[in-house]
Amino acid sequence: MAFQFGVPQALFGVRRMLPLIWSKEPGIREAVLNAYRQLYLNPKGDSARAKAHVLVQNLSLLLVDASVGTIQCLEEIICEFVQKDELKPAVTQLLWERATEKVPCSPLERCSSVMLLGMMARGKPEIVGSNLDTLVSIGLEEKFPQDYRLAQQVCHAIANISDRRKPSLGKRHHPFRLPQQHRLFERLQEMVTKGFVHPDPLWIPFKEVAVTLIYQLAEGPEVICAQILQGCAKQALEKLVEKSTSQGDTKETPTLSTFLLMNLLSLAGDVALQQLVHLEQSVSGELCRRRVLREEQENKTKEPKEKNVSTETTMEEEMGLVGATADDTEAELIRGICEMELLCGEQILAAFVPLLLKVCNNPGLYSNPELCVAASLTLGKFCMISATFCDSQLRLLFTMLEKSSLPILRSNIMIATGDLAIRFPNLVDPWTPHLYARLRDPAQQVRKTAGLVMTHLILKDMVKVKGQVSEMAVLLIDPVPQITALAKNFFNELSHKGNAIYNLLPDIISRLSDPEGGVEEEPFHTIMKQLLSYITKDKQTESLVEKLCQRFRTARTERQYRDLAYCLSQLPLTERGLRKMLDNFECFGDKLSDESIFSAFLSVVGKLRRGAKPEGKAIIDEFEQKLRACHTRGLDAIEELEIGQGDSQKTPAAKKQPSVSRHQHLASIASDNDFVTPEPRRTARRNPNTQHRLRKEKPKIVFSSDESSEEELSAEMTEDETPKKTTPIRRASTRRHRS
């Protein structure tokens, strides 16, 4: 919820501190708590009542125009204060008085009081649990017009009286649930059903929270929500009949009001998603709890077993295979219900599938933006239930993702497909390029959403990191600072995953410097400067030097030559890296006539000279001498230079005949579409001292990472091939949802 009145400028600085409450370092977390203690827990006042009033007022100001993230951070801090009894009873008393209107306050202040009570209930559920009927009376009583904003906050507050986490095996108590006949559910059902026919935009977020609360707290929540769906569908049909009757004998087919159709589909989507969560968390957890209790009871009643227990059984118990098998059985049961029952036959949700698909497949007929957004979200939620249904509708989802003209719809579907990639990774994997494509969406909102989704999927190993990761690199030059920061954070995290960036760099360079689908030269420099800063290991640097030098032979344009030279200039070269560059000098020597390429290599010399040891200056001088010779007189100058060096060490009788020019055009070797590294060019005989070095076969670059001698880096990648072994999708956490 966001309040709509002025925010003191000083509060923005206070809010910036809030996200640090999630820091994993205890010192930082404690520093944030101490800061808020000083700011809010020691207010000025002559009495406890006056101090409580100031404290409540200050905390309420923090909720003004607050984002969801800010509210979550503040909830964490208040929960911590409540658990340590740092909030006085006078504060709780004042909040209840404002919520029940015993003291004068505005509607927004009343709403903020309910929010703060809900936050406190996370630390001590009894704050709300003991006053449940009072909260129902505050926000859910029948009135007109209905205050859906207040009702929504009341639902949030009540939700904090239960433990939302999946029951662990160690727990033996029955989960907290209220009977279906409880007044809370009667009021929720009536408010959702009666509000269905009124075009109030606040009804949609309220009914979402109401459905969630019913599934969280009610015994048999599917029964209550089925009644809500039936009641709303009945009202929709009645409206359709009324419209048909009023039209008389006209041939026009009566249509349902757009807002009624939107409300109906949105409600069905919320029920579908919460039914899935209920099955996989609450029902699965309860089955597990009952199984553990049953096994314990059986063990108590059985006779003591003989000591000669079979080795096989003992081994299975020690490895935990018995419990794992039981878990799999329960998961298979839940999966069967989702696949075979929820969207099939006479189930209430199955009745909405034809209507949903008709709306999604006919955007011209159903063109209202709000209706299209609601229908697309509902389709994504239905796909989460069943692998079969998901597989049949993925093409429709991705078509909407690419062709819809609504940025909010594309953004929502991006989130939905990200969830599907986690739940059904095998089904979504062939569509991965379409997910990457949204990183270049013209809409800022969609690019940001796509960046967040792909960051989550890649870092959690839920999608294969392919060449399209270059699209994430393009976000490093996005005009929106938030998106740029998101991309930097992604690569910072990726750099901690072994050799991930090193393995991806060759393909990223190829894609970004491609004349057809790459980026401009200056943006390319910005991106590569950031990415190459993650290359810090000498072995990785030496390997990249050789790979980039070889690519001069297969590059097709002057721009690609300059890009490769720039990348080489950004690597942290050592003496060994320079030797590797000298060994591959013939790959780029004929390109040094270009001033920018020559300058890039000269910058390498400059960097090396600054930290060079005396014994390493000779090779630096040799490299610079070759650079300048090729820049001024071409590659043939190297032949003369090498022969001159050989002559100074031999008698005239031992001199060799000068070799022919090595400056040959490569167009005849590699076509525009051929990225195969050409065969080494054959030259005439050379001085034996240089001949051995130039003809020495380069070893294959296969080496171990610095962390583990058994972990090999990826094999070399040439321009014409993708990695032969890609990172497999990690499905350990989703094995129960495979199709």
XYZ file of C-alpha atoms in Angstrom, residues 166 280 328 331 419 421-425 456-457 459-463 729-738:
27
model
C 6.169 -26.011 5.248
C 2.418 -28.910 -2.494
C 8.787 -39.396 -3.466
C 5.181 -36.048 -4.208
C 8.385 -19.510 -12.862
C 11.300 -22.580 -16.205
C 11.827 -23.524 -12.560
C 8.814 -25.816 -12.315
C 9.075 -27.518 -15.716
C 12.670 -26.902 -16.912
C 17.648 -15.537 -11.090
C 17.443 -18.395 -13.603
C 22.593 -17.949 -11.173
C 20.365 -20.768 -9.906
C 21.429 -22.964 -12.874
C 17.837 -23.298 -14.048
C 18.649 -22.450 -17.676
C 20.139 -27.848 -16.048
C 20.127 -28.429 -12.331
C 16.874 -30.103 -11.528
C 17.545 -31.415 -8.085
C 15.191 -28.892 -6.528
C 12.432 -29.472 -9.081
C 12.638 -33.207 -9.694
C 9.145 -33.655 -8.386
C 7.689 -31.483 -11.088
C 9.185 -33.070 -14.149
